[in-house]
Amino acid sequence: MSTYTIDTATSRATPSPAPMKRLTAPAIMARKSGEPIVALTAYTMRMAQLLDPHCDLLLVGDSLGQVIYGLPSTIPVSLEMMCAHGAAVVRGSWHALVAVDMPFGSYEEGPEQAFRSAARILKETGAAAVKLEGGEAMAATVAFLVRRGIPVIGHVGLTPQAVNALGGYRARGRDEAEAKKILGDARAVADAGCFALVLEGVMEEIAVEATRSVACPTIGIGASVECDGQILVTEDMMGLFERTPRFVKRFGDLAAEIGAAAAAYAADVRTRAFPTSEQTYQPWT
Ligand code: KIV
């Protein structure tokens, strides 16, 4: 598990005892209607290190397909990618519960396939939970995993892996039939044993009703402040991309900062202002 931290003097991972006890799935579950759960995505060791002191839950989201790999959607993301990034995030954290997304195609065939994939994720990463998308159709799979000791986070509403079926990323549940379906989905996976449930891109009324009617905490993204917690894609809320979706609040301006730093470096290199004697080795220094 979390037996590695980063030696910041060398930028290398070194084994060391976990300084804090990690949050567990039951501890997150116990936050229902309590102190809001703070969750963010993380894909790399260093980002995990920076976020961990502030978060209860770090999600290694399959959104890494777009954010890290420049893919057009989450569909091409593989189990190998999720395992590699999941392990990096576990190595960079010690406090937050780390959950890893099950990528498209790794669980939908049935409970046995889902168990094999989830077991691989937990073994190879040291993460404590998986997340999978889908409602009623996934309830039997969720129950199968939970009964076999795999903590599961559900994900209903706008489910990005279903982009081809949904026809886009618009918020869901504007009409009554769809609202009813999402509420049914939320109840089905919660009753199947999820310890938390992500509600993505749904009308506020649905988020409020789902939060009221399921036993596990709901974690909203484009949902409602009434959810039991919130999650955002870290790079979105840090301002790493020019486009900010409506449901995202920008808490930083990383794109501008990185651009400015790169421009200053380029200017210094071109004018030979860098490196100076301070950054240059001599036998006497
Ligand atoms: O992949 C992802 O990042 C997610 C979120 C809920 C943000 O599923």
Coordinates of C-alpha atoms and ligand atoms in Angstrom, one line a residue:
M1 CA 0.0 0.0 0.0
S2 CA 1.3 3.5 0.8
T3 CA 4.8 2.5 1.7
Y4 CA 6.4 4.9 -0.7
T5 CA 6.8 8.7 -0.4
I6 CA 8.8 11.0 -2.5
D7 CA 12.2 12.2 -1.3
T8 CA 11.9 15.7 -2.5
A9 CA 15.7 16.2 -2.3
T10 CA 16.2 13.7 -5.1
S11 CA 12.7 13.5 -6.8
R12 CA 12.9 9.8 -6.3
A13 CA 10.5 7.4 -4.6
T14 CA 11.9 6.0 -1.4
P15 CA 10.3 3.5 0.9
S16 CA 9.1 5.1 4.2
P17 CA 6.4 4.4 6.7
A18 CA 3.0 5.9 6.0
P19 CA 2.8 9.1 8.2
M20 CA -1.0 9.0 8.5
K21 CA -3.7 6.4 8.4
R22 CA -5.5 6.5 5.1
L23 CA -9.2 7.2 4.9
T24 CA -11.1 4.0 4.2
A25 CA -14.3 3.2 2.3
P26 CA -16.3 2.8 5.5
A27 CA -14.9 6.2 6.7
I28 CA -16.1 7.8 3.5
M29 CA -19.5 6.0 3.8
A30 CA -19.9 7.4 7.3
R31 CA -19.7 10.9 6.0
K32 CA -23.3 10.7 4.6
S33 CA -25.1 13.9 5.6
G34 CA -22.0 15.0 7.5
E35 CA -18.9 17.1 6.7
P36 CA -18.8 17.4 2.9
I37 CA -16.4 15.0 1.1
V38 CA -13.6 16.8 -0.8
A39 CA -12.6 14.9 -3.9
L40 CA -10.4 15.7 -6.9
T41 CA -8.9 13.8 -9.7
A42 CA -5.2 12.9 -9.7
Y43 CA -3.2 11.1 -12.4
T44 CA 0.4 11.6 -11.3
M45 CA 2.6 11.2 -8.2
R46 CA 3.4 14.9 -7.9
M47 CA -0.1 16.1 -8.3
A48 CA -1.2 13.5 -5.7
Q49 CA 1.4 14.8 -3.3
L50 CA 0.1 18.4 -3.6
L51 CA -3.6 17.5 -3.4
D52 CA -3.5 14.8 -0.8
P53 CA -3.3 17.0 2.3
H54 CA -6.5 18.8 1.2
C55 CA -8.6 15.9 0.0
D56 CA -10.6 13.0 1.4
L57 CA -10.7 11.1 -1.9
L58 CA -8.4 11.2 -4.9
L59 CA -9.9 9.7 -8.0
V60 CA -7.7 8.4 -10.8
G61 CA -10.3 9.2 -13.3
D62 CA -10.4 7.8 -16.9
S63 CA -10.6 11.5 -17.8
L64 CA -6.8 11.1 -17.9
G65 CA -7.5 9.9 -21.5
Q66 CA -8.3 13.5 -22.5
V67 CA -6.3 15.4 -19.9
I68 CA -3.0 13.5 -20.1
Y69 CA -3.1 11.6 -23.4
G70 CA -5.0 14.0 -25.6
L71 CA -7.5 11.4 -26.6
P72 CA -10.9 12.4 -27.9
S73 CA -12.9 10.6 -25.2
T74 CA -12.5 8.1 -22.4
I75 CA -13.4 5.2 -24.7
P76 CA -9.8 4.3 -25.7
V77 CA -8.4 4.3 -22.1
S78 CA -6.9 1.0 -21.2
L79 CA -6.6 -1.0 -17.9
E80 CA -2.8 -0.7 -18.3
M81 CA -3.0 3.1 -18.3
M82 CA -5.3 3.1 -15.2
C83 CA -3.0 0.7 -13.4
A84 CA 0.2 2.8 -14.1
H85 CA -1.4 6.1 -13.1
G86 CA -3.2 4.5 -10.1
A87 CA 0.1 3.2 -8.7
A88 CA 1.7 6.6 -9.2
V89 CA -1.1 8.4 -7.3
V90 CA -0.9 5.8 -4.4
R91 CA 2.8 6.4 -4.2
G92 CA 2.2 10.2 -4.0
S93 CA -0.4 10.1 -1.3
W94 CA -0.9 8.9 2.3
H95 CA -4.1 10.4 3.6
A96 CA -6.8 10.3 1.0
L97 CA -8.6 7.2 -0.1
V98 CA -7.5 6.5 -3.7
A99 CA -10.1 5.1 -6.1
V100 CA -9.4 4.1 -9.7
D101 CA -11.8 4.3 -12.6
M102 CA -12.6 1.0 -14.4
P103 CA -12.0 1.9 -18.0
F104 CA -14.6 1.2 -20.8
G105 CA -14.6 -2.4 -21.8
S106 CA -13.1 -3.7 -18.6
Y107 CA -16.3 -4.6 -16.7
E108 CA -19.4 -4.4 -18.8
E109 CA -19.4 -8.0 -20.0
G110 CA -20.4 -9.3 -16.5
P111 CA -19.5 -9.6 -12.9
E112 CA -16.6 -12.1 -13.5
Q113 CA -14.9 -9.8 -16.0
A114 CA -15.4 -6.9 -13.6
F115 CA -13.9 -8.8 -10.7
R116 CA -10.8 -9.8 -12.7
S117 CA -10.3 -6.2 -13.8
A118 CA -11.0 -4.7 -10.4
A119 CA -8.7 -7.2 -8.6
R120 CA -5.9 -6.3 -11.1
I121 CA -6.4 -2.6 -10.3
L122 CA -6.3 -3.1 -6.6
K123 CA -3.3 -5.5 -6.8
E124 CA -1.2 -3.4 -9.2
T125 CA -1.9 0.0 -7.7
G126 CA -2.5 -0.4 -4.0
A127 CA -5.7 1.7 -4.4
A128 CA -8.6 0.9 -2.0
A129 CA -11.6 1.2 -4.4
V130 CA -12.8 1.2 -8.0
K131 CA -15.4 3.4 -9.7
L132 CA -17.6 2.2 -12.5
E133 CA -20.2 3.9 -14.6
G134 CA -23.8 2.8 -15.0
G135 CA -27.1 2.3 -13.1
E136 CA -29.5 -0.5 -13.0
A137 CA -27.6 -2.5 -15.7
M138 CA -24.5 -2.5 -13.4
A139 CA -26.3 -3.2 -10.1
A140 CA -25.6 -7.0 -10.2
T141 CA -21.9 -6.3 -11.0
V142 CA -21.6 -3.9 -8.1
A143 CA -23.2 -6.4 -5.7
F144 CA -20.8 -9.1 -7.0
L145 CA -17.7 -7.0 -6.4
V146 CA -18.8 -5.6 -3.0
R147 CA -19.6 -9.2 -1.7
R148 CA -16.1 -10.2 -2.7
G149 CA -14.4 -7.3 -0.8
I150 CA -14.0 -4.7 -3.5
P151 CA -15.3 -1.3 -2.5
V152 CA -17.1 0.4 -5.4
I153 CA -18.1 4.0 -6.2
G154 CA -21.0 4.2 -8.5
H155 CA -21.4 6.9 -11.2
V156 CA -24.8 7.8 -12.8
G157 CA -26.3 10.7 -14.7
L158 CA -24.0 11.9 -17.4
T159 CA -21.7 8.9 -17.9
P160 CA -18.9 9.9 -20.3
Q161 CA -18.1 6.3 -21.3
A162 CA -21.6 6.2 -22.8
V163 CA -20.9 9.3 -25.0
N164 CA -21.7 7.4 -28.2
A165 CA -25.1 6.3 -26.9
L166 CA -25.9 9.7 -25.2
G167 CA -24.8 11.7 -28.3
G168 CA -22.8 14.2 -26.3
Y169 CA -21.9 15.5 -22.9
R170 CA -25.0 17.6 -22.2
A171 CA -26.5 17.7 -18.7
R172 CA -29.0 14.9 -18.1
G173 CA -32.5 14.7 -16.7
R174 CA -34.3 17.7 -18.3
D175 CA -37.4 15.6 -19.0
E176 CA -39.4 13.6 -16.5
A177 CA -38.7 10.2 -18.0
E178 CA -34.9 10.7 -17.9
A179 CA -35.0 12.2 -14.4
K180 CA -36.9 9.1 -13.3
K181 CA -34.4 6.8 -15.0
I182 CA -31.4 8.6 -13.3
L183 CA -33.1 8.3 -9.9
G184 CA -33.8 4.6 -10.5
D185 CA -30.1 4.1 -11.5
A186 CA -28.9 5.9 -8.4
R187 CA -31.0 3.8 -6.1
A188 CA -30.1 0.6 -7.9
V189 CA -26.3 0.9 -7.5
A190 CA -26.6 2.4 -4.0
D191 CA -28.8 -0.6 -2.9
A192 CA -26.2 -2.9 -4.6
G193 CA -23.7 -1.7 -2.0
C194 CA -21.7 1.3 -3.4
F195 CA -20.0 3.2 -0.6
A196 CA -20.3 6.4 -2.5
L197 CA -22.0 7.6 -5.7
V198 CA -20.9 10.1 -8.2
L199 CA -23.7 12.2 -9.7
E200 CA -22.5 13.9 -12.8
G201 CA -24.2 16.5 -15.0
V202 CA -27.7 16.3 -13.7
M203 CA -30.5 18.8 -12.9
E204 CA -30.3 20.0 -9.3
E205 CA -33.6 18.5 -8.4
I206 CA -32.4 15.0 -9.3
A207 CA -29.2 15.5 -7.3
V208 CA -31.2 16.6 -4.2
E209 CA -33.7 13.8 -4.5
A210 CA -31.0 11.1 -5.1
T211 CA -28.9 12.4 -2.1
R212 CA -32.0 12.2 0.1
S213 CA -32.9 8.7 -1.0
V214 CA -29.7 6.7 -1.1
A215 CA -27.8 5.4 1.9
C216 CA -24.3 6.2 0.7
P217 CA -22.9 9.7 0.2
T218 CA -23.3 11.4 -3.2
I219 CA -20.4 13.2 -4.7
G220 CA -21.5 15.8 -7.2
I221 CA -19.9 17.1 -10.4
G222 CA -22.2 19.5 -12.2
A223 CA -24.9 18.3 -9.8
S224 CA -25.8 20.3 -6.6
V225 CA -24.3 21.9 -3.5
E226 CA -26.7 19.6 -1.6
C227 CA -24.6 16.5 -2.6
D228 CA -22.6 15.0 0.3
G229 CA -19.4 16.0 -1.4
Q230 CA -17.9 17.5 -4.6
I231 CA -15.4 16.4 -7.2
L232 CA -13.8 18.2 -10.1
V233 CA -11.1 17.4 -12.7
T234 CA -8.1 19.1 -11.1
E235 CA -6.8 20.5 -14.3
D236 CA -10.2 22.1 -15.0
M237 CA -10.4 23.8 -11.6
M238 CA -6.7 24.9 -11.7
G239 CA -7.3 26.6 -15.0
L240 CA -5.0 24.5 -17.2
F241 CA -7.4 24.6 -20.1
E242 CA -8.8 27.7 -21.9
R243 CA -12.3 26.3 -21.9
T244 CA -14.1 26.1 -18.5
P245 CA -17.3 24.0 -18.5
R246 CA -20.3 25.7 -16.8
F247 CA -20.1 23.6 -13.7
V248 CA -16.4 24.3 -13.0
K249 CA -15.2 27.1 -10.9
R250 CA -11.6 28.1 -11.7
F251 CA -9.5 28.2 -8.5
G252 CA -6.3 28.9 -10.3
D253 CA -4.7 30.1 -13.6
L254 CA -2.1 27.4 -14.3
A255 CA -2.2 27.8 -18.1
A256 CA -1.2 31.5 -17.8
E257 CA 1.5 30.7 -15.2
I258 CA 3.0 27.9 -17.3
G259 CA 2.9 30.0 -20.4
A260 CA 4.6 33.0 -18.6
A261 CA 7.3 30.7 -17.2
A262 CA 8.0 29.1 -20.6
A263 CA 8.1 32.5 -22.2
A264 CA 10.6 33.9 -19.6
Y265 CA 12.8 30.8 -20.0
A266 CA 12.8 31.0 -23.8
A267 CA 13.7 34.7 -23.6
D268 CA 16.6 34.0 -21.2
V269 CA 17.9 31.2 -23.4
R270 CA 17.8 33.3 -26.5
T271 CA 19.5 36.3 -24.9
R272 CA 22.0 34.0 -23.1
A273 CA 20.8 35.3 -19.8
F274 CA 20.5 31.7 -18.6
P275 CA 22.4 29.9 -17.3
T276 CA 24.4 32.3 -15.1
S277 CA 27.4 31.4 -13.0
E278 CA 25.0 30.4 -10.3
Q279 CA 23.7 27.5 -12.4
T280 CA 27.1 26.5 -13.8
Y281 CA 29.6 24.1 -12.4
Q282 CA 33.3 25.0 -11.9
P283 CA 36.0 22.9 -10.2
W284 CA 36.1 25.4 -7.3
T285 CA 32.3 25.6 -6.7
Ligands
KIV1 O1 -13.0 10.4 -15.0 C1 -13.2 11.3 -14.2 O2 -12.5 12.2 -14.0 C2 -14.5 11.2 -13.5 C3 -15.0 12.3 -12.6 C4 -16.2 12.0 -11.8 C5 -14.5 13.6 -12.5 O3 -15.2 10.2 -13.6

